[in-house]
Amino acid sequence: MKKSLIFIFLLVFSIILVSETIIVEENIQQAIDKAKDGDIIYLKAGTYKENLSIVSKNLTLVGEEGAYISYVGKDPKNIFNSSPTIYIENSNVIIKNLEIGSVNSIGIGLLNSKISLSNVNMNLDNAYGVVCVADEEKESFLEVSNLSVEDVNYKSSSGKNVSLNFNSVGIMLSGDSMFVANNIEMKGMKNGLILNNKMSYIYNSDFLENENVAIILSGQQKFINNRFELNVETFKVANSPEVELVGNVFKDNSYNFVIKKDDYDSYQNFRHFSGKIIGFSNILQSPEILNESFGKYFWK
């Protein structure tokens, strides 16, 4: 009798854990609304002109080759007035093999959630690729691999000291947000990364022809084995972050490092720098410093 009860319990438990694959050809949000935790939403090839909301669910979104989600926000002067192309709150979401287009909006907005992106291409026009935030006493976690982020106005340049006037931001994190990135390719951004979060670990990535690669305002930020080439400014550092650079290559950037001591109009927290930058085995082939000495902390 005891063995029979155990068998019945395991059978019921296994049924609960079985996930369903929902195949989508027209409306993704309808599939999300009816999906249960653990379900896989499979997008057939095609263009889906909608913005999505995933709240309090654990789901996987997988795209067939040619699956494209596109959304145009209503307020080009303030993209935060529009809903993100994909909004995720209090959820655990995996997104694979998708192309996402955002105009006047945020591509993926993440609040108090965990998200994994792999093999995702983001095409931006006056947009933010990913915005990751966390409320007080909560955390968000963003993990990416094989992610391409590009401004639609981007055109490759063969010259040095590139001067770009694009208007998109690749990834922005704040609060108790964790960020792990492997193999990002980011091109043509006004600001590639805005890091005002707890910790980031970025490695094996390429940042090419951006106006600014990274604005670093707080947290422990580690860059390992990355390539920074033909950017106007690679790092802007302010406040008190701890930035660790290991095995990176800096080539033909106008400026590799800018230490901000004055106020910066666009970011109210951009104040006097009192942190430290520690570098190990980095290779520099372009101007190194603008208006500041790193002292004993740099190239330690």
PDB file of C-alpha atoms in Angstrom:
ATOM      1  CA  MET A   1       0.000   0.000   0.000  1.00  0.00           C
ATOM      2  CA  LYS A   2       2.802   2.363   0.918  1.00  0.00           C
ATOM      3  CA  LYS A   3       4.594   1.685  -2.384  1.00  0.00           C
ATOM      4  CA  SER A   4       1.360   2.304  -4.286  1.00  0.00           C
ATOM      5  CA  LEU A   5       0.892   5.695  -2.616  1.00  0.00           C
ATOM      6  CA  ILE A   6       4.477   6.660  -3.429  1.00  0.00           C
ATOM      7  CA  PHE A   7       3.961   5.632  -7.072  1.00  0.00           C
ATOM      8  CA  ILE A   8       0.762   7.655  -7.344  1.00  0.00           C
ATOM      9  CA  PHE A   9       2.470  10.692  -5.799  1.00  0.00           C
ATOM     10  CA  LEU A  10       5.389  10.493  -8.226  1.00  0.00           C
ATOM     11  CA  LEU A  11       3.051  10.061 -11.184  1.00  0.00           C
ATOM     12  CA  VAL A  12       0.983  13.107 -10.234  1.00  0.00           C
ATOM     13  CA  PHE A  13       4.148  15.125  -9.564  1.00  0.00           C
ATOM     14  CA  SER A  14       5.615  14.204 -12.945  1.00  0.00           C
ATOM     15  CA  ILE A  15       2.403  15.241 -14.711  1.00  0.00           C
ATOM     16  CA  ILE A  16       2.558  18.627 -12.981  1.00  0.00           C
ATOM     17  CA  LEU A  17       6.127  19.135 -14.178  1.00  0.00           C
ATOM     18  CA  VAL A  18       5.397  18.313 -17.825  1.00  0.00           C
ATOM     19  CA  SER A  19       5.705  21.466 -19.905  1.00  0.00           C
ATOM     20  CA  GLU A  20       3.701  22.244 -23.012  1.00  0.00           C
ATOM     21  CA  THR A  21       4.993  23.724 -26.255  1.00  0.00           C
ATOM     22  CA  ILE A  22       2.669  26.393 -27.619  1.00  0.00           C
ATOM     23  CA  ILE A  23       3.209  27.141 -31.305  1.00  0.00           C
ATOM     24  CA  VAL A  24       2.486  30.734 -32.309  1.00  0.00           C
ATOM     25  CA  GLU A  25       1.831  32.038 -35.808  1.00  0.00           C
ATOM     26  CA  GLU A  26      -0.112  35.247 -35.116  1.00  0.00           C
ATOM     27  CA  ASN A  27      -0.589  36.561 -31.554  1.00  0.00           C
ATOM     28  CA  ILE A  28       2.193  36.011 -29.009  1.00  0.00           C
ATOM     29  CA  GLN A  29       0.465  37.712 -26.072  1.00  0.00           C
ATOM     30  CA  GLN A  30      -2.485  35.351 -26.246  1.00  0.00           C
ATOM     31  CA  ALA A  31      -0.072  32.433 -25.946  1.00  0.00           C
ATOM     32  CA  ILE A  32       1.654  34.059 -22.975  1.00  0.00           C
ATOM     33  CA  ASP A  33      -1.653  34.666 -21.205  1.00  0.00           C
ATOM     34  CA  LYS A  34      -2.738  31.043 -21.416  1.00  0.00           C
ATOM     35  CA  ALA A  35       0.706  29.533 -20.759  1.00  0.00           C
ATOM     36  CA  LYS A  36       1.556  27.956 -17.414  1.00  0.00           C
ATOM     37  CA  ASP A  37       4.905  27.844 -15.642  1.00  0.00           C
ATOM     38  CA  GLY A  38       7.461  25.826 -17.559  1.00  0.00           C
ATOM     39  CA  ASP A  39       5.764  26.148 -20.930  1.00  0.00           C
ATOM     40  CA  ILE A  40       7.696  26.814 -24.126  1.00  0.00           C
ATOM     41  CA  ILE A  41       6.310  29.374 -26.571  1.00  0.00           C
ATOM     42  CA  TYR A  42       7.608  28.653 -30.066  1.00  0.00           C
ATOM     43  CA  LEU A  43       7.345  31.473 -32.605  1.00  0.00           C
ATOM     44  CA  LYS A  44       7.030  30.542 -36.237  1.00  0.00           C
ATOM     45  CA  ALA A  45       8.944  32.647 -38.772  1.00  0.00           C
ATOM     46  CA  GLY A  46       7.336  36.016 -39.449  1.00  0.00           C
ATOM     47  CA  THR A  47       7.041  39.563 -38.136  1.00  0.00           C
ATOM     48  CA  TYR A  48       5.004  40.119 -34.961  1.00  0.00           C
ATOM     49  CA  LYS A  49       4.083  43.793 -34.527  1.00  0.00           C
ATOM     50  CA  GLU A  50       3.113  43.791 -30.867  1.00  0.00           C
ATOM     51  CA  ASN A  51       4.497  44.505 -27.438  1.00  0.00           C
ATOM     52  CA  LEU A  52       4.448  41.750 -24.834  1.00  0.00           C
ATOM     53  CA  SER A  53       3.963  41.525 -21.073  1.00  0.00           C
ATOM     54  CA  ILE A  54       5.166  38.597 -18.955  1.00  0.00           C
ATOM     55  CA  VAL A  55       4.248  38.975 -15.274  1.00  0.00           C
ATOM     56  CA  SER A  56       4.749  36.330 -12.568  1.00  0.00           C
ATOM     57  CA  LYS A  57       5.460  33.472 -14.969  1.00  0.00           C
ATOM     58  CA  ASN A  58       8.362  31.167 -15.779  1.00  0.00           C
ATOM     59  CA  LEU A  59       8.457  30.717 -19.538  1.00  0.00           C
ATOM     60  CA  THR A  60      10.722  30.071 -22.510  1.00  0.00           C
ATOM     61  CA  LEU A  61      10.361  31.967 -25.790  1.00  0.00           C
ATOM     62  CA  VAL A  62      12.045  30.330 -28.771  1.00  0.00           C
ATOM     63  CA  GLY A  63      11.995  31.652 -32.301  1.00  0.00           C
ATOM     64  CA  GLU A  64      12.157  29.804 -35.558  1.00  0.00           C
ATOM     65  CA  GLU A  65      14.669  31.305 -37.981  1.00  0.00           C
ATOM     66  CA  GLY A  66      13.072  34.510 -39.262  1.00  0.00           C
ATOM     67  CA  ALA A  67      10.949  35.221 -36.173  1.00  0.00           C
ATOM     68  CA  TYR A  68      10.953  38.986 -35.589  1.00  0.00           C
ATOM     69  CA  ILE A  69       9.175  41.007 -32.887  1.00  0.00           C
ATOM     70  CA  SER A  70       8.817  44.695 -33.751  1.00  0.00           C
ATOM     71  CA  TYR A  71       7.338  47.589 -31.800  1.00  0.00           C
ATOM     72  CA  VAL A  72       7.228  51.380 -32.299  1.00  0.00           C
ATOM     73  CA  GLY A  73       6.718  53.561 -29.224  1.00  0.00           C
ATOM     74  CA  LYS A  74       4.425  56.574 -29.295  1.00  0.00           C
ATOM     75  CA  ASP A  75       6.705  59.237 -27.759  1.00  0.00           C
ATOM     76  CA  PRO A  76      10.071  59.713 -29.491  1.00  0.00           C
ATOM     77  CA  LYS A  77      11.042  62.460 -27.030  1.00  0.00           C
ATOM     78  CA  ASN A  78      10.684  60.201 -23.978  1.00  0.00           C
ATOM     79  CA  ILE A  79      10.824  56.489 -24.758  1.00  0.00           C
ATOM     80  CA  PHE A  80      10.051  55.640 -21.112  1.00  0.00           C
ATOM     81  CA  ASN A  81       6.503  56.845 -21.761  1.00  0.00           C
ATOM     82  CA  SER A  82       5.982  53.832 -24.019  1.00  0.00           C
ATOM     83  CA  SER A  83       5.681  50.196 -23.026  1.00  0.00           C
ATOM     84  CA  PRO A  84       8.729  48.030 -23.753  1.00  0.00           C
ATOM     85  CA  THR A  85       8.644  45.666 -26.680  1.00  0.00           C
ATOM     86  CA  ILE A  86       8.900  42.878 -24.065  1.00  0.00           C
ATOM     87  CA  TYR A  87       8.118  43.708 -20.410  1.00  0.00           C
ATOM     88  CA  ILE A  88       9.076  41.126 -17.761  1.00  0.00           C
ATOM     89  CA  GLU A  89       8.174  41.420 -14.052  1.00  0.00           C
ATOM     90  CA  ASN A  90       8.615  38.933 -11.196  1.00  0.00           C
ATOM     91  CA  SER A  91       9.349  36.197 -13.693  1.00  0.00           C
ATOM     92  CA  ASN A  92      12.012  33.767 -14.848  1.00  0.00           C
ATOM     93  CA  VAL A  93      12.244  33.902 -18.637  1.00  0.00           C
ATOM     94  CA  ILE A  94      14.489  32.350 -21.284  1.00  0.00           C
ATOM     95  CA  ILE A  95      14.574  33.939 -24.744  1.00  0.00           C
ATOM     96  CA  LYS A  96      16.354  32.177 -27.621  1.00  0.00           C
ATOM     97  CA  ASN A  97      16.820  32.679 -31.342  1.00  0.00           C
ATOM     98  CA  LEU A  98      14.857  35.904 -31.763  1.00  0.00           C
ATOM     99  CA  GLU A  99      15.248  39.211 -33.539  1.00  0.00           C
ATOM    100  CA  ILE A 100      13.809  42.220 -31.730  1.00  0.00           C
ATOM    101  CA  GLY A 101      13.240  45.633 -33.254  1.00  0.00           C
ATOM    102  CA  SER A 102      12.472  48.676 -31.102  1.00  0.00           C
ATOM    103  CA  VAL A 103      11.772  52.241 -32.208  1.00  0.00           C
ATOM    104  CA  ASN A 104      11.176  54.965 -29.599  1.00  0.00           C
ATOM    105  CA  SER A 105      10.926  52.280 -26.917  1.00  0.00           C
ATOM    106  CA  ILE A 106      12.768  49.789 -24.715  1.00  0.00           C
ATOM    107  CA  GLY A 107      13.473  46.423 -26.286  1.00  0.00           C
ATOM    108  CA  ILE A 108      13.308  44.377 -23.073  1.00  0.00           C
ATOM    109  CA  GLY A 109      12.290  45.907 -19.740  1.00  0.00           C
ATOM    110  CA  LEU A 110      13.162  43.756 -16.730  1.00  0.00           C
ATOM    111  CA  LEU A 111      11.908  44.302 -13.150  1.00  0.00           C
ATOM    112  CA  ASN A 112      12.661  41.960 -10.236  1.00  0.00           C
ATOM    113  CA  SER A 113      13.204  39.060 -12.595  1.00  0.00           C
ATOM    114  CA  LYS A 114      15.717  36.638 -14.005  1.00  0.00           C
ATOM    115  CA  ILE A 115      16.213  36.512 -17.752  1.00  0.00           C
ATOM    116  CA  SER A 116      18.531  34.571 -20.028  1.00  0.00           C
ATOM    117  CA  LEU A 117      19.076  35.745 -23.606  1.00  0.00           C
ATOM    118  CA  SER A 118      20.916  33.678 -26.195  1.00  0.00           C
ATOM    119  CA  ASN A 119      21.239  34.088 -29.941  1.00  0.00           C
ATOM    120  CA  VAL A 120      19.244  37.316 -29.893  1.00  0.00           C
ATOM    121  CA  ASN A 121      19.644  40.243 -32.311  1.00  0.00           C
ATOM    122  CA  MET A 122      18.388  43.687 -31.287  1.00  0.00           C
ATOM    123  CA  ASN A 123      17.861  46.469 -33.853  1.00  0.00           C
ATOM    124  CA  LEU A 124      17.375  49.851 -32.214  1.00  0.00           C
ATOM    125  CA  ASP A 125      16.297  53.296 -33.379  1.00  0.00           C
ATOM    126  CA  ASN A 126      16.062  55.915 -30.640  1.00  0.00           C
ATOM    127  CA  ALA A 127      15.677  53.027 -28.218  1.00  0.00           C
ATOM    128  CA  TYR A 128      17.192  51.144 -25.281  1.00  0.00           C
ATOM    129  CA  GLY A 129      18.033  47.485 -25.879  1.00  0.00           C
ATOM    130  CA  VAL A 130      17.636  46.133 -22.335  1.00  0.00           C
ATOM    131  CA  VAL A 131      16.761  47.991 -19.127  1.00  0.00           C
ATOM    132  CA  CYS A 132      17.207  45.945 -15.964  1.00  0.00           C
ATOM    133  CA  VAL A 133      16.126  47.286 -12.560  1.00  0.00           C
ATOM    134  CA  ALA A 134      15.266  45.941  -9.120  1.00  0.00           C
ATOM    135  CA  ASP A 135      13.130  47.345  -6.326  1.00  0.00           C
ATOM    136  CA  GLU A 136      14.459  47.670  -2.789  1.00  0.00           C
ATOM    137  CA  GLU A 137      15.226  44.306  -1.137  1.00  0.00           C
ATOM    138  CA  LYS A 138      14.763  42.517  -4.488  1.00  0.00           C
ATOM    139  CA  GLU A 139      17.190  41.490  -7.204  1.00  0.00           C
ATOM    140  CA  SER A 140      17.229  41.111 -10.962  1.00  0.00           C
ATOM    141  CA  PHE A 141      19.600  38.910 -12.921  1.00  0.00           C
ATOM    142  CA  LEU A 142      20.430  39.370 -16.603  1.00  0.00           C
ATOM    143  CA  GLU A 143      22.454  36.713 -18.405  1.00  0.00           C
ATOM    144  CA  VAL A 144      23.271  37.049 -22.097  1.00  0.00           C
ATOM    145  CA  SER A 145      25.276  35.062 -24.639  1.00  0.00           C
ATOM    146  CA  ASN A 146      25.619  35.600 -28.376  1.00  0.00           C
ATOM    147  CA  LEU A 147      23.779  38.911 -28.244  1.00  0.00           C
ATOM    148  CA  SER A 148      24.003  41.456 -31.063  1.00  0.00           C
ATOM    149  CA  VAL A 149      22.905  45.053 -30.400  1.00  0.00           C
ATOM    150  CA  GLU A 150      23.058  47.540 -33.250  1.00  0.00           C
ATOM    151  CA  ASP A 151      21.627  50.930 -34.153  1.00  0.00           C
ATOM    152  CA  VAL A 152      19.742  50.754 -37.454  1.00  0.00           C
ATOM    153  CA  ASN A 153      21.565  53.943 -38.526  1.00  0.00           C
ATOM    154  CA  TYR A 154      24.942  52.316 -38.007  1.00  0.00           C
ATOM    155  CA  LYS A 155      27.309  52.261 -40.959  1.00  0.00           C
ATOM    156  CA  SER A 156      30.781  50.833 -40.622  1.00  0.00           C
ATOM    157  CA  SER A 157      33.628  53.319 -40.771  1.00  0.00           C
ATOM    158  CA  SER A 158      37.143  52.559 -41.914  1.00  0.00           C
ATOM    159  CA  GLY A 159      38.698  55.641 -40.327  1.00  0.00           C
ATOM    160  CA  LYS A 160      40.025  56.486 -36.886  1.00  0.00           C
ATOM    161  CA  ASN A 161      38.605  58.956 -34.354  1.00  0.00           C
ATOM    162  CA  VAL A 162      35.062  58.134 -35.320  1.00  0.00           C
ATOM    163  CA  SER A 163      32.429  60.785 -34.635  1.00  0.00           C
ATOM    164  CA  LEU A 164      28.958  59.311 -34.289  1.00  0.00           C
ATOM    165  CA  ASN A 165      25.631  60.960 -33.533  1.00  0.00           C
ATOM    166  CA  PHE A 166      23.371  58.017 -32.832  1.00  0.00           C
ATOM    167  CA  ASN A 167      20.686  58.022 -30.171  1.00  0.00           C
ATOM    168  CA  SER A 168      20.311  54.490 -28.782  1.00  0.00           C
ATOM    169  CA  VAL A 169      21.528  52.800 -25.602  1.00  0.00           C
ATOM    170  CA  GLY A 170      22.474  49.126 -25.540  1.00  0.00           C
ATOM    171  CA  ILE A 171      21.999  47.927 -21.948  1.00  0.00           C
ATOM    172  CA  MET A 172      21.239  49.861 -18.755  1.00  0.00           C
ATOM    173  CA  LEU A 173      21.241  48.336 -15.259  1.00  0.00           C
ATOM    174  CA  SER A 174      20.541  49.848 -11.847  1.00  0.00           C
ATOM    175  CA  GLY A 175      19.837  48.836  -8.259  1.00  0.00           C
ATOM    176  CA  ASP A 176      20.519  45.278  -7.080  1.00  0.00           C
ATOM    177  CA  SER A 177      20.920  43.951 -10.590  1.00  0.00           C
ATOM    178  CA  MET A 178      23.470  41.315 -11.602  1.00  0.00           C
ATOM    179  CA  PHE A 179      24.748  41.131 -15.168  1.00  0.00           C
ATOM    180  CA  VAL A 180      26.733  38.334 -16.825  1.00  0.00           C
ATOM    181  CA  ALA A 181      27.550  38.667 -20.516  1.00  0.00           C
ATOM    182  CA  ASN A 182      29.480  36.433 -22.899  1.00  0.00           C
ATOM    183  CA  ASN A 183      29.984  37.273 -26.561  1.00  0.00           C
ATOM    184  CA  ILE A 184      28.179  40.570 -27.041  1.00  0.00           C
ATOM    185  CA  GLU A 185      28.630  42.486 -30.272  1.00  0.00           C
ATOM    186  CA  MET A 186      27.595  46.114 -29.884  1.00  0.00           C
ATOM    187  CA  LYS A 187      27.798  48.703 -32.671  1.00  0.00           C
ATOM    188  CA  GLY A 188      26.696  52.263 -33.268  1.00  0.00           C
ATOM    189  CA  MET A 189      25.391  53.058 -29.777  1.00  0.00           C
ATOM    190  CA  LYS A 190      25.192  56.492 -28.210  1.00  0.00           C
ATOM    191  CA  ASN A 191      25.944  54.646 -24.952  1.00  0.00           C
ATOM    192  CA  GLY A 192      26.660  50.943 -25.077  1.00  0.00           C
ATOM    193  CA  LEU A 193      26.386  50.183 -21.357  1.00  0.00           C
ATOM    194  CA  ILE A 194      25.136  52.285 -18.448  1.00  0.00           C
ATOM    195  CA  LEU A 195      26.136  50.462 -15.270  1.00  0.00           C
ATOM    196  CA  ASN A 196      24.697  51.716 -12.003  1.00  0.00           C
ATOM    197  CA  ASN A 197      24.133  48.234 -10.592  1.00  0.00           C
ATOM    198  CA  LYS A 198      25.565  45.827  -8.042  1.00  0.00           C
ATOM    199  CA  MET A 199      27.900  43.740 -10.208  1.00  0.00           C
ATOM    200  CA  SER A 200      28.680  42.929 -13.835  1.00  0.00           C
ATOM    201  CA  TYR A 201      30.923  40.350 -15.462  1.00  0.00           C
ATOM    202  CA  ILE A 202      31.443  41.041 -19.184  1.00  0.00           C
ATOM    203  CA  TYR A 203      33.797  38.917 -21.258  1.00  0.00           C
ATOM    204  CA  ASN A 204      34.685  37.809 -24.792  1.00  0.00           C
ATOM    205  CA  SER A 205      32.739  40.706 -26.324  1.00  0.00           C
ATOM    206  CA  ASP A 206      33.292  43.249 -29.104  1.00  0.00           C
ATOM    207  CA  PHE A 207      32.402  46.942 -28.825  1.00  0.00           C
ATOM    208  CA  LEU A 208      32.917  48.675 -32.171  1.00  0.00           C
ATOM    209  CA  GLU A 209      32.287  52.264 -33.310  1.00  0.00           C
ATOM    210  CA  ASN A 210      30.177  53.491 -30.410  1.00  0.00           C
ATOM    211  CA  GLU A 211      30.163  57.056 -29.089  1.00  0.00           C
ATOM    212  CA  ASN A 212      30.553  55.725 -25.536  1.00  0.00           C
ATOM    213  CA  VAL A 213      31.043  52.084 -24.669  1.00  0.00           C
ATOM    214  CA  ALA A 214      30.369  52.225 -20.926  1.00  0.00           C
ATOM    215  CA  ILE A 215      29.232  54.813 -18.400  1.00  0.00           C
ATOM    216  CA  ILE A 216      30.101  53.319 -15.011  1.00  0.00           C
ATOM    217  CA  LEU A 217      28.501  54.893 -11.955  1.00  0.00           C
ATOM    218  CA  SER A 218      28.621  52.249  -9.209  1.00  0.00           C
ATOM    219  CA  GLY A 219      29.161  48.594  -8.332  1.00  0.00           C
ATOM    220  CA  GLN A 220      31.823  46.008  -9.102  1.00  0.00           C
ATOM    221  CA  GLN A 221      32.311  45.984 -12.857  1.00  0.00           C
ATOM    222  CA  LYS A 222      34.628  43.418 -14.451  1.00  0.00           C
ATOM    223  CA  PHE A 223      35.656  43.430 -18.127  1.00  0.00           C
ATOM    224  CA  ILE A 224      37.677  40.415 -19.248  1.00  0.00           C
ATOM    225  CA  ASN A 225      39.045  39.554 -22.709  1.00  0.00           C
ATOM    226  CA  ASN A 226      36.995  42.108 -24.617  1.00  0.00           C
ATOM    227  CA  ARG A 227      37.829  44.151 -27.718  1.00  0.00           C
ATOM    228  CA  PHE A 228      37.204  47.905 -27.845  1.00  0.00           C
ATOM    229  CA  GLU A 229      37.894  49.366 -31.268  1.00  0.00           C
ATOM    230  CA  LEU A 230      37.135  52.642 -33.084  1.00  0.00           C
ATOM    231  CA  ASN A 231      34.979  54.023 -30.283  1.00  0.00           C
ATOM    232  CA  VAL A 232      34.995  57.728 -29.460  1.00  0.00           C
ATOM    233  CA  GLU A 233      35.152  57.119 -25.688  1.00  0.00           C
ATOM    234  CA  THR A 234      35.500  53.678 -24.173  1.00  0.00           C
ATOM    235  CA  PHE A 235      34.946  54.212 -20.433  1.00  0.00           C
ATOM    236  CA  LYS A 236      33.410  57.122 -18.554  1.00  0.00           C
ATOM    237  CA  VAL A 237      33.825  56.521 -14.825  1.00  0.00           C
ATOM    238  CA  ALA A 238      32.354  58.511 -11.943  1.00  0.00           C
ATOM    239  CA  ASN A 239      31.288  58.169  -8.310  1.00  0.00           C
ATOM    240  CA  SER A 240      32.867  55.164  -6.562  1.00  0.00           C
ATOM    241  CA  PRO A 241      32.729  51.996  -8.641  1.00  0.00           C
ATOM    242  CA  GLU A 242      35.394  49.334  -8.630  1.00  0.00           C
ATOM    243  CA  VAL A 243      36.337  48.560 -12.209  1.00  0.00           C
ATOM    244  CA  GLU A 244      38.573  45.618 -13.034  1.00  0.00           C
ATOM    245  CA  LEU A 245      40.064  45.217 -16.503  1.00  0.00           C
ATOM    246  CA  VAL A 246      41.789  41.980 -17.480  1.00  0.00           C
ATOM    247  CA  GLY A 247      43.153  40.959 -20.875  1.00  0.00           C
ATOM    248  CA  ASN A 248      41.229  43.537 -22.932  1.00  0.00           C
ATOM    249  CA  VAL A 249      42.370  45.070 -26.224  1.00  0.00           C
ATOM    250  CA  PHE A 250      41.910  48.811 -26.857  1.00  0.00           C
ATOM    251  CA  LYS A 251      42.570  49.821 -30.462  1.00  0.00           C
ATOM    252  CA  ASP A 252      42.075  53.109 -32.316  1.00  0.00           C
ATOM    253  CA  ASN A 253      39.650  54.630 -29.812  1.00  0.00           C
ATOM    254  CA  SER A 254      39.713  58.422 -29.470  1.00  0.00           C
ATOM    255  CA  TYR A 255      39.828  58.103 -25.672  1.00  0.00           C
ATOM    256  CA  ASN A 256      40.050  54.940 -23.630  1.00  0.00           C
ATOM    257  CA  PHE A 257      39.251  56.402 -20.212  1.00  0.00           C
ATOM    258  CA  VAL A 258      37.548  59.574 -19.042  1.00  0.00           C
ATOM    259  CA  ILE A 259      37.410  60.243 -15.310  1.00  0.00           C
ATOM    260  CA  LYS A 260      34.639  62.697 -14.517  1.00  0.00           C
ATOM    261  CA  LYS A 261      35.221  65.135 -11.659  1.00  0.00           C
ATOM    262  CA  ASP A 262      32.479  67.607 -12.510  1.00  0.00           C
ATOM    263  CA  ASP A 263      28.728  67.281 -12.778  1.00  0.00           C
ATOM    264  CA  TYR A 264      27.384  65.553 -15.863  1.00  0.00           C
ATOM    265  CA  ASP A 265      24.132  67.036 -17.114  1.00  0.00           C
ATOM    266  CA  SER A 266      22.518  63.819 -18.364  1.00  0.00           C
ATOM    267  CA  TYR A 267      23.120  61.800 -15.197  1.00  0.00           C
ATOM    268  CA  GLN A 268      22.497  63.409 -11.828  1.00  0.00           C
ATOM    269  CA  ASN A 269      24.688  60.854 -10.059  1.00  0.00           C
ATOM    270  CA  PHE A 270      27.685  61.616 -12.270  1.00  0.00           C
ATOM    271  CA  ARG A 271      29.736  63.279  -9.505  1.00  0.00           C
ATOM    272  CA  HIS A 272      33.276  63.316  -8.191  1.00  0.00           C
ATOM    273  CA  PHE A 273      35.134  60.085  -8.867  1.00  0.00           C
ATOM    274  CA  SER A 274      36.607  58.440  -5.765  1.00  0.00           C
ATOM    275  CA  GLY A 275      36.770  54.806  -6.822  1.00  0.00           C
ATOM    276  CA  LYS A 276      39.632  52.860  -8.331  1.00  0.00           C
ATOM    277  CA  ILE A 277      40.414  51.198 -11.611  1.00  0.00           C
ATOM    278  CA  ILE A 278      42.621  48.124 -11.548  1.00  0.00           C
ATOM    279  CA  GLY A 279      44.045  46.794 -14.787  1.00  0.00           C
ATOM    280  CA  PHE A 280      45.920  43.606 -15.590  1.00  0.00           C
ATOM    281  CA  SER A 281      47.494  42.559 -18.899  1.00  0.00           C
ATOM    282  CA  ASN A 282      45.503  44.937 -21.083  1.00  0.00           C
ATOM    283  CA  ILE A 283      46.790  46.011 -24.501  1.00  0.00           C
ATOM    284  CA  LEU A 284      46.375  49.659 -25.488  1.00  0.00           C
ATOM    285  CA  GLN A 285      47.000  51.005 -28.985  1.00  0.00           C
ATOM    286  CA  SER A 286      45.340  54.401 -28.698  1.00  0.00           C
ATOM    287  CA  PRO A 287      45.314  57.492 -26.409  1.00  0.00           C
ATOM    288  CA  GLU A 288      45.083  56.348 -22.841  1.00  0.00           C
ATOM    289  CA  ILE A 289      43.821  59.064 -20.513  1.00  0.00           C
ATOM    290  CA  LEU A 290      41.923  62.338 -20.678  1.00  0.00           C
ATOM    291  CA  ASN A 291      42.637  64.931 -17.968  1.00  0.00           C
ATOM    292  CA  GLU A 292      43.351  62.503 -15.141  1.00  0.00           C
ATOM    293  CA  SER A 293      46.033  60.237 -13.733  1.00  0.00           C
ATOM    294  CA  PHE A 294      45.166  56.783 -12.429  1.00  0.00           C
ATOM    295  CA  GLY A 295      48.071  56.785  -9.991  1.00  0.00           C
ATOM    296  CA  LYS A 296      49.024  53.616  -8.181  1.00  0.00           C
ATOM    297  CA  TYR A 297      45.791  51.789  -8.987  1.00  0.00           C
ATOM    298  CA  PHE A 298      46.136  51.566 -12.738  1.00  0.00           C
ATOM    299  CA  TRP A 299      48.005  48.740 -14.489  1.00  0.00           C
ATOM    300  CA  LYS A 300      48.789  47.362 -11.042  1.00  0.00           C
TER     301      LYS A 300
END
